[in-house]
Amino acid sequence: MEKIEITVIAKIYTDFPEKFGLPRQSGIVKGLRGRIIFEPPYRDFSAVRELNEYSHLWLLWLFSKSEKTDWSATVRPPRLGGNKRVGVFATRSPYRPNSIGMSAVKLEKITVDKELGPVIEVSGIDMVSGTPIIDIKPYLSFADSYPDAVCGFADKLYSDELEVIIPDNIKNSLPKETAEQLKGVLSGDPRPRYHDDPSRVYGFDFGEYEVKFQVKKRVLTVISVLKTKIK
């Protein structure tokens, strides 16, 4: 079997140290940001010249938290409850012959750091912090967008959001932008699709906070948001 070598050109740094809590697709929570920092051989501003003329980018990256030594022709998509197998190429599952992901993100700005070179800030991310980036391409609306595309079983997902309740004492203790981002993340239901235990308390790290919540009858209530890190 023929093999090729792929080089990591950069890494993206986000508010998610682990997979739990991540939006399931890019662009779902538009306010979530990430900083792309190039690896030393690629810290050349010439490589991103004119990139700021585009509003959106394609990021190609590696599922570094989901690596497997083998693969299966079928997988159980979480959005189908984990009970039905479909072909791996009919899904965006990380468990595939080559663990490559892709995300369409909004380009917010490009800055220059004396040590890090060009730093690209993007929004609408769906990646764990430290995810290896293998390529960056401009998004072309005339070629990359198909508004009438049929999306199979994935079509029914995004109208099925949870109602999110963040108590005022918690909401008021957070920066406004953080509270809005958190609500967007939680409305997409970060739980595994086959979980439905109203007594269970879920938790995940989000930036400098640890978030805990419960879900009862399609209503998600935040129990606590505690600051655990100092940036």
CSV table of C-alpha atoms in Angstrom, one decimal:
chain,number,residue,atom,x,y,z
A,1,MET,CA,0.0,0.0,0.0
A,2,GLU,CA,1.4,3.3,-1.1
A,3,LYS,CA,2.1,5.8,1.7
A,4,ILE,CA,2.9,9.5,1.6
A,5,GLU,CA,4.4,11.9,4.1
A,6,ILE,CA,2.5,14.9,5.4
A,7,THR,CA,4.1,17.8,7.3
A,8,VAL,CA,2.5,19.7,10.1
A,9,ILE,CA,2.8,23.4,9.2
A,10,ALA,CA,1.1,24.9,12.2
A,11,LYS,CA,-1.0,24.3,15.3
A,12,ILE,CA,-4.2,25.9,16.4
A,13,TYR,CA,-4.8,27.0,20.0
A,14,THR,CA,-8.4,27.1,21.3
A,15,ASP,CA,-10.3,27.1,24.6
A,16,PHE,CA,-10.9,23.3,24.4
A,17,PRO,CA,-8.1,21.1,25.9
A,18,GLU,CA,-10.2,18.0,25.3
A,19,LYS,CA,-12.8,16.8,22.8
A,20,PHE,CA,-15.8,16.9,25.1
A,21,GLY,CA,-17.7,20.2,24.6
A,22,LEU,CA,-16.5,20.9,21.1
A,23,PRO,CA,-19.0,21.9,18.5
A,24,ARG,CA,-19.6,19.0,16.1
A,25,GLN,CA,-18.9,21.1,13.0
A,26,SER,CA,-17.1,24.3,12.3
A,27,GLY,CA,-19.2,27.5,12.1
A,28,ILE,CA,-21.9,26.2,14.5
A,29,VAL,CA,-20.7,28.5,17.3
A,30,LYS,CA,-19.5,31.5,15.4
A,31,GLY,CA,-17.9,33.3,18.3
A,32,LEU,CA,-15.4,30.5,19.2
A,33,ARG,CA,-11.9,31.6,18.4
A,34,GLY,CA,-8.5,30.0,17.7
A,35,ARG,CA,-5.0,31.2,17.1
A,36,ILE,CA,-3.0,29.5,14.4
A,37,ILE,CA,0.8,29.5,15.1
A,38,PHE,CA,3.1,28.2,12.4
A,39,GLU,CA,5.9,25.8,13.0
A,40,PRO,CA,9.3,27.4,12.8
A,41,PRO,CA,10.1,26.5,9.1
A,42,TYR,CA,6.9,28.1,8.0
A,43,ARG,CA,7.1,31.4,10.0
A,44,ASP,CA,7.4,33.5,6.9
A,45,PHE,CA,5.0,36.3,6.4
A,46,SER,CA,5.4,35.9,2.6
A,47,ALA,CA,3.4,32.7,2.9
A,48,VAL,CA,0.3,34.5,4.0
A,49,ARG,CA,0.7,37.5,1.7
A,50,GLU,CA,-2.8,38.7,0.4
A,51,LEU,CA,-4.5,36.1,2.6
A,52,ASN,CA,-6.2,38.9,4.5
A,53,GLU,CA,-8.2,39.7,1.3
A,54,TYR,CA,-10.3,36.6,2.1
A,55,SER,CA,-13.1,36.4,4.7
A,56,HIS,CA,-13.0,32.6,5.3
A,57,LEU,CA,-10.5,29.8,5.2
A,58,TRP,CA,-10.4,26.1,4.8
A,59,LEU,CA,-8.2,24.4,7.5
A,60,LEU,CA,-7.0,20.8,6.9
A,61,TRP,CA,-5.9,19.2,10.1
A,62,LEU,CA,-5.2,15.9,11.9
A,63,PHE,CA,-7.5,14.2,14.5
A,64,SER,CA,-4.6,14.1,17.0
A,65,LYS,CA,-6.9,13.0,19.9
A,66,SER,CA,-8.6,10.2,17.9
A,67,GLU,CA,-5.7,8.3,16.3
A,68,LYS,CA,-6.2,4.6,15.6
A,69,THR,CA,-3.9,2.0,14.1
A,70,ASP,CA,-6.7,0.3,12.2
A,71,TRP,CA,-9.9,1.4,10.6
A,72,SER,CA,-13.5,0.1,10.0
A,73,ALA,CA,-15.6,0.3,6.9
A,74,THR,CA,-18.6,1.3,9.0
A,75,VAL,CA,-19.0,3.6,12.0
A,76,ARG,CA,-21.8,4.5,14.5
A,77,PRO,CA,-22.5,8.3,14.1
A,78,PRO,CA,-23.4,10.0,17.4
A,79,ARG,CA,-26.2,11.9,15.7
A,80,LEU,CA,-27.9,8.7,14.9
A,81,GLY,CA,-27.8,7.7,18.5
A,82,GLY,CA,-24.8,5.4,18.2
A,83,ASN,CA,-27.2,2.5,17.3
A,84,LYS,CA,-26.9,2.5,13.5
A,85,ARG,CA,-23.9,1.7,11.4
A,86,VAL,CA,-23.2,3.6,8.1
A,87,GLY,CA,-20.2,3.7,5.8
A,88,VAL,CA,-17.3,5.7,7.1
A,89,PHE,CA,-17.2,7.8,4.0
A,90,ALA,CA,-20.8,8.8,4.6
A,91,THR,CA,-19.7,10.5,7.8
A,92,ARG,CA,-17.1,13.0,9.2
A,93,SER,CA,-16.1,10.5,11.8
A,94,PRO,CA,-12.4,10.9,13.0
A,95,TYR,CA,-12.0,7.1,12.8
A,96,ARG,CA,-11.1,6.8,9.1
A,97,PRO,CA,-8.2,5.4,7.0
A,98,ASN,CA,-6.5,8.8,7.2
A,99,SER,CA,-7.4,10.9,10.3
A,100,ILE,CA,-7.8,14.2,8.4
A,101,GLY,CA,-10.3,16.8,9.4
A,102,MET,CA,-11.4,20.0,7.6
A,103,SER,CA,-13.1,23.1,8.9
A,104,ALA,CA,-14.4,26.2,7.2
A,105,VAL,CA,-13.6,29.1,9.5
A,106,LYS,CA,-13.8,32.9,9.4
A,107,LEU,CA,-10.6,34.9,9.2
A,108,GLU,CA,-10.6,37.5,11.9
A,109,LYS,CA,-7.1,39.0,11.6
A,110,ILE,CA,-3.5,38.3,10.9
A,111,THR,CA,-0.9,39.8,13.2
A,112,VAL,CA,2.9,39.6,13.2
A,113,ASP,CA,4.8,38.4,16.3
A,114,LYS,CA,8.6,39.0,16.5
A,115,GLU,CA,9.2,35.4,17.6
A,116,LEU,CA,6.2,33.5,16.2
A,117,GLY,CA,5.9,35.2,12.8
A,118,PRO,CA,2.5,35.6,11.3
A,119,VAL,CA,-0.3,34.6,13.7
A,120,ILE,CA,-3.8,33.9,12.2
A,121,GLU,CA,-6.9,34.4,14.4
A,122,VAL,CA,-10.0,32.6,13.2
A,123,SER,CA,-13.5,32.1,14.5
A,124,GLY,CA,-16.1,29.3,14.2
A,125,ILE,CA,-13.6,26.6,15.3
A,126,ASP,CA,-14.3,23.0,16.2
A,127,MET,CA,-10.8,21.8,17.2
A,128,VAL,CA,-9.0,20.9,20.3
A,129,SER,CA,-6.2,23.2,21.4
A,130,GLY,CA,-2.9,22.1,19.9
A,131,THR,CA,-4.5,20.4,16.8
A,132,PRO,CA,-1.9,20.0,14.0
A,133,ILE,CA,-2.7,21.9,10.9
A,134,ILE,CA,-1.5,20.4,7.6
A,135,ASP,CA,-2.8,23.1,5.2
A,136,ILE,CA,-4.6,26.4,4.9
A,137,LYS,CA,-6.6,27.4,1.8
A,138,PRO,CA,-8.8,30.3,1.0
A,139,TYR,CA,-12.6,29.6,1.0
A,140,LEU,CA,-14.1,30.5,-2.4
A,141,SER,CA,-17.8,31.1,-2.2
A,142,PHE,CA,-18.4,30.6,-6.0
A,143,ALA,CA,-16.8,27.2,-5.9
A,144,ASP,CA,-17.1,25.9,-2.4
A,145,SER,CA,-20.8,26.7,-1.6
A,146,TYR,CA,-23.7,24.6,-2.7
A,147,PRO,CA,-26.8,26.0,-1.0
A,148,ASP,CA,-29.1,23.3,-2.4
A,149,ALA,CA,-26.9,20.4,-1.4
A,150,VAL,CA,-28.6,17.4,0.2
A,151,CYS,CA,-27.0,16.5,3.6
A,152,GLY,CA,-28.4,13.1,4.3
A,153,PHE,CA,-29.0,12.1,7.9
A,154,ALA,CA,-26.9,15.2,9.1
A,155,ASP,CA,-29.7,17.6,7.9
A,156,LYS,CA,-31.9,17.1,10.9
A,157,LEU,CA,-29.3,17.8,13.6
A,158,TYR,CA,-29.0,21.6,13.8
A,159,SER,CA,-32.7,22.4,14.4
A,160,ASP,CA,-32.6,20.2,17.5
A,161,GLU,CA,-31.0,22.6,20.0
A,162,LEU,CA,-31.3,22.5,23.7
A,163,GLU,CA,-32.8,25.3,25.8
A,164,VAL,CA,-29.9,26.6,27.9
A,165,ILE,CA,-30.3,28.2,31.4
A,166,ILE,CA,-27.4,30.0,32.9
A,167,PRO,CA,-28.3,31.3,36.3
A,168,ASP,CA,-27.8,35.1,36.7
A,169,ASN,CA,-25.2,34.7,39.4
A,170,ILE,CA,-23.1,32.6,37.1
A,171,LYS,CA,-23.8,34.6,33.9
A,172,ASN,CA,-22.9,37.9,35.6
A,173,SER,CA,-19.6,36.5,36.9
A,174,LEU,CA,-18.4,35.9,33.3
A,175,PRO,CA,-17.2,38.2,30.6
A,176,LYS,CA,-20.2,38.9,28.2
A,177,GLU,CA,-18.4,37.3,25.3
A,178,THR,CA,-17.5,34.2,27.3
A,179,ALA,CA,-21.1,33.8,28.4
A,180,GLU,CA,-22.4,34.0,24.8
A,181,GLN,CA,-19.8,31.5,23.5
A,182,LEU,CA,-20.6,29.1,26.3
A,183,LYS,CA,-24.3,29.3,25.6
A,184,GLY,CA,-23.7,28.6,22.0
A,185,VAL,CA,-21.6,25.5,22.8
A,186,LEU,CA,-24.1,24.1,25.3
A,187,SER,CA,-27.1,24.7,23.0
A,188,GLY,CA,-25.6,22.2,20.6
A,189,ASP,CA,-25.8,19.5,23.4
A,190,PRO,CA,-22.2,18.4,24.0
A,191,ARG,CA,-23.3,15.1,25.5
A,192,PRO,CA,-22.9,11.8,23.5
A,193,ARG,CA,-26.1,11.4,21.5
A,194,TYR,CA,-27.0,8.2,23.3
A,195,HIS,CA,-26.8,9.8,26.8
A,196,ASP,CA,-30.1,10.8,28.5
A,197,ASP,CA,-29.6,10.6,32.2
A,198,PRO,CA,-31.2,13.6,33.9
A,199,SER,CA,-29.4,12.9,37.2
A,200,ARG,CA,-25.9,12.9,35.6
A,201,VAL,CA,-23.7,16.0,36.0
A,202,TYR,CA,-21.4,16.6,33.0
A,203,GLY,CA,-18.3,18.7,33.0
A,204,PHE,CA,-15.7,20.0,30.7
A,205,ASP,CA,-12.9,22.6,30.5
A,206,PHE,CA,-13.6,25.8,28.5
A,207,GLY,CA,-10.7,28.2,28.4
A,208,GLU,CA,-9.8,29.1,31.9
A,209,TYR,CA,-13.1,27.7,33.3
A,210,GLU,CA,-14.5,24.3,34.4
A,211,VAL,CA,-18.1,24.1,33.4
A,212,LYS,CA,-20.7,21.7,35.0
A,213,PHE,CA,-24.3,21.1,33.8
A,214,GLN,CA,-27.3,18.8,33.8
A,215,VAL,CA,-29.9,18.1,31.1
A,216,LYS,CA,-33.5,17.4,31.9
A,217,LYS,CA,-36.3,17.2,29.2
A,218,ARG,CA,-34.3,19.1,26.6
A,219,VAL,CA,-33.4,21.9,29.0
A,220,LEU,CA,-29.7,22.3,29.9
A,221,THR,CA,-29.0,24.0,33.2
A,222,VAL,CA,-25.5,25.2,34.1
A,223,ILE,CA,-24.6,24.2,37.7
A,224,SER,CA,-21.3,25.9,38.0
A,225,VAL,CA,-18.6,27.7,36.1
A,226,LEU,CA,-15.4,27.9,38.1
A,227,LYS,CA,-12.2,29.6,37.2
A,228,THR,CA,-9.4,27.0,37.2
A,229,LYS,CA,-6.6,28.7,35.3
A,230,ILE,CA,-4.9,32.1,35.1
A,231,LYS,CA,-4.1,33.2,31.5
